[in-house]
């Protein structure tokens, strides 16, 4: 029995995600950075609004990476890194730092992870909403 191949996240998909997240942020009056990674953690698309804080470029990338590696929205992982949480030491245990702040969301196709989007620049709950709206649009 052979497994059905899952189509990878394409650059066209990544551009749709970036545009959708930026539209959602603009509608809320928030300047953001958006990063989209493929299943291997490689960047497919990135955009930082001119007015977005500079660090948002880095946070959007780390949020996407964290969502991809743990196949979970970063909003759902925040409590896991608190001092009594199961992932307490995880943010500093790896060569590439993870970021447990809401705004990273995995992108799945047929239930399997094919990449992730990260949004930075707004409040964490805003970033999560913008990323989630983009993923829902890609559907």
Coordinates of C-alpha atoms in Angstrom, one line a residue:
X1 CA 0.0 0.0 0.0
X2 CA 1.5 3.3 -1.0
X3 CA 0.9 6.6 0.8
X4 CA -0.7 9.4 -1.1
X5 CA 1.7 12.2 -1.8
X6 CA 0.7 15.5 -0.1
X7 CA 1.3 18.6 -2.3
X8 CA 4.0 20.8 -0.7
X9 CA 3.5 24.4 0.2
X10 CA 4.3 26.4 -2.9
X11 CA 5.7 30.0 -3.3
X12 CA 2.2 30.9 -4.7
X13 CA 0.6 29.5 -1.5
X14 CA 3.1 31.5 0.6
X15 CA 2.3 34.7 -1.3
X16 CA -1.4 34.1 -0.6
X17 CA -0.7 33.6 3.1
X18 CA 1.5 36.7 3.3
X19 CA -1.1 38.9 1.5
X20 CA -4.0 37.5 3.6
X21 CA -2.2 38.1 6.9
X22 CA -1.2 41.7 5.8
X23 CA -4.8 42.4 4.8
X24 CA -6.1 41.3 8.2
X25 CA -3.4 43.4 10.0
X26 CA -4.2 46.5 7.8
X27 CA -7.9 46.1 8.6
X28 CA -7.0 46.2 12.3
X29 CA -4.5 49.1 11.8
X30 CA -1.5 47.1 12.8
X31 CA 1.9 47.1 11.1
X32 CA 3.4 43.6 11.0
X33 CA 6.0 41.3 9.6
X34 CA 4.9 37.9 8.1
X35 CA 7.1 34.9 7.5
X36 CA 6.1 31.7 5.7
X37 CA 8.3 28.6 5.9
X38 CA 8.1 25.3 4.0
X39 CA 8.0 21.9 5.7
X40 CA 11.8 21.9 5.9
X41 CA 11.8 25.2 7.8
X42 CA 13.1 27.1 4.7
X43 CA 11.7 30.6 4.0
X44 CA 9.2 30.8 1.2
X45 CA 8.0 34.4 1.7
X46 CA 8.6 37.3 4.0
X47 CA 7.2 40.9 4.2
X48 CA 7.7 43.6 6.8
X49 CA 5.4 46.7 6.7
X50 CA 7.4 49.9 6.6
X51 CA 6.0 50.9 10.0
X52 CA 6.5 47.5 11.7
X53 CA 9.0 47.4 14.5
X54 CA 12.3 46.0 13.3
X55 CA 12.3 43.0 15.8
X56 CA 9.0 41.8 14.2
X57 CA 10.9 40.3 11.3
X58 CA 12.8 38.1 13.7
X59 CA 9.8 37.2 15.9
X60 CA 7.6 36.3 12.9
X61 CA 10.3 33.9 11.7
X62 CA 10.8 32.3 15.1
X63 CA 7.1 32.0 15.6
X64 CA 6.7 30.2 12.3
X65 CA 9.7 27.9 13.0
X66 CA 8.2 27.0 16.5
X67 CA 4.8 26.3 15.0
X68 CA 6.4 24.1 12.4
X69 CA 8.7 22.2 14.7
X70 CA 6.0 21.4 17.2
X71 CA 3.1 21.2 14.8
X72 CA 1.1 23.5 17.0
X73 CA -0.1 27.1 17.1
X74 CA 2.3 29.0 19.3
X75 CA -0.7 30.4 21.2
X76 CA -1.4 26.9 22.4
X77 CA 2.1 26.5 23.7
X78 CA 2.6 29.6 25.9
X79 CA 1.8 27.8 29.2
X80 CA 4.1 24.8 28.3
X81 CA 7.3 27.0 28.8
X82 CA 6.3 28.4 32.2
X83 CA 8.6 27.3 35.0
X84 CA 6.3 24.3 35.9
X85 CA 5.5 23.5 32.2
X86 CA 6.8 20.4 30.4
X87 CA 8.7 22.5 27.8
X88 CA 10.3 24.9 30.4
X89 CA 13.9 24.4 29.1
X90 CA 13.0 23.9 25.4
X91 CA 13.3 27.6 24.3
X92 CA 17.1 27.4 24.9
X93 CA 17.7 23.7 24.3
X94 CA 18.1 23.9 20.5
X95 CA 20.6 25.6 18.2
X96 CA 17.8 27.6 16.6
X97 CA 15.7 29.3 19.3
X98 CA 12.0 28.7 19.5
X99 CA 9.6 31.5 20.5
X100 CA 6.6 30.7 22.5
X101 CA 4.6 33.8 21.8
X102 CA 1.2 33.7 20.0
X103 CA 1.4 34.4 16.2
X104 CA 2.8 31.2 14.8
X105 CA 0.4 28.7 13.1
X106 CA 1.2 25.5 11.2
X107 CA -0.1 25.1 7.7
X108 CA -1.6 21.7 7.0
X109 CA -2.8 19.9 3.9
X110 CA -4.9 16.8 4.3
X111 CA -4.1 16.9 8.0
X112 CA -0.3 16.9 7.5
X113 CA 2.0 19.8 8.2
X114 CA 3.4 21.4 5.0
X115 CA 4.8 24.6 6.5
X116 CA 4.0 27.4 8.9
X117 CA 3.2 31.1 9.1
X118 CA 4.5 33.5 11.7
X119 CA 3.2 37.1 12.3
X120 CA 4.9 39.6 14.5
X121 CA 4.3 43.3 15.3
X122 CA 1.0 43.4 17.0
X123 CA -0.2 42.1 20.4
X124 CA 0.2 38.3 20.6
X125 CA -3.5 37.7 20.3
X126 CA -3.6 40.0 17.2
X127 CA -0.7 38.2 15.5
X128 CA -2.4 34.8 16.2
X129 CA -5.6 36.1 14.7
X130 CA -3.9 37.4 11.5
X131 CA -1.9 34.2 11.0
X132 CA -5.0 32.1 11.6
X133 CA -7.1 34.1 9.2
X134 CA -4.4 33.6 6.5
X135 CA -4.3 29.9 7.0
X136 CA -8.1 29.6 7.0
X137 CA -8.2 31.5 3.6
X138 CA -5.7 29.2 2.1
X139 CA -7.9 26.3 3.2

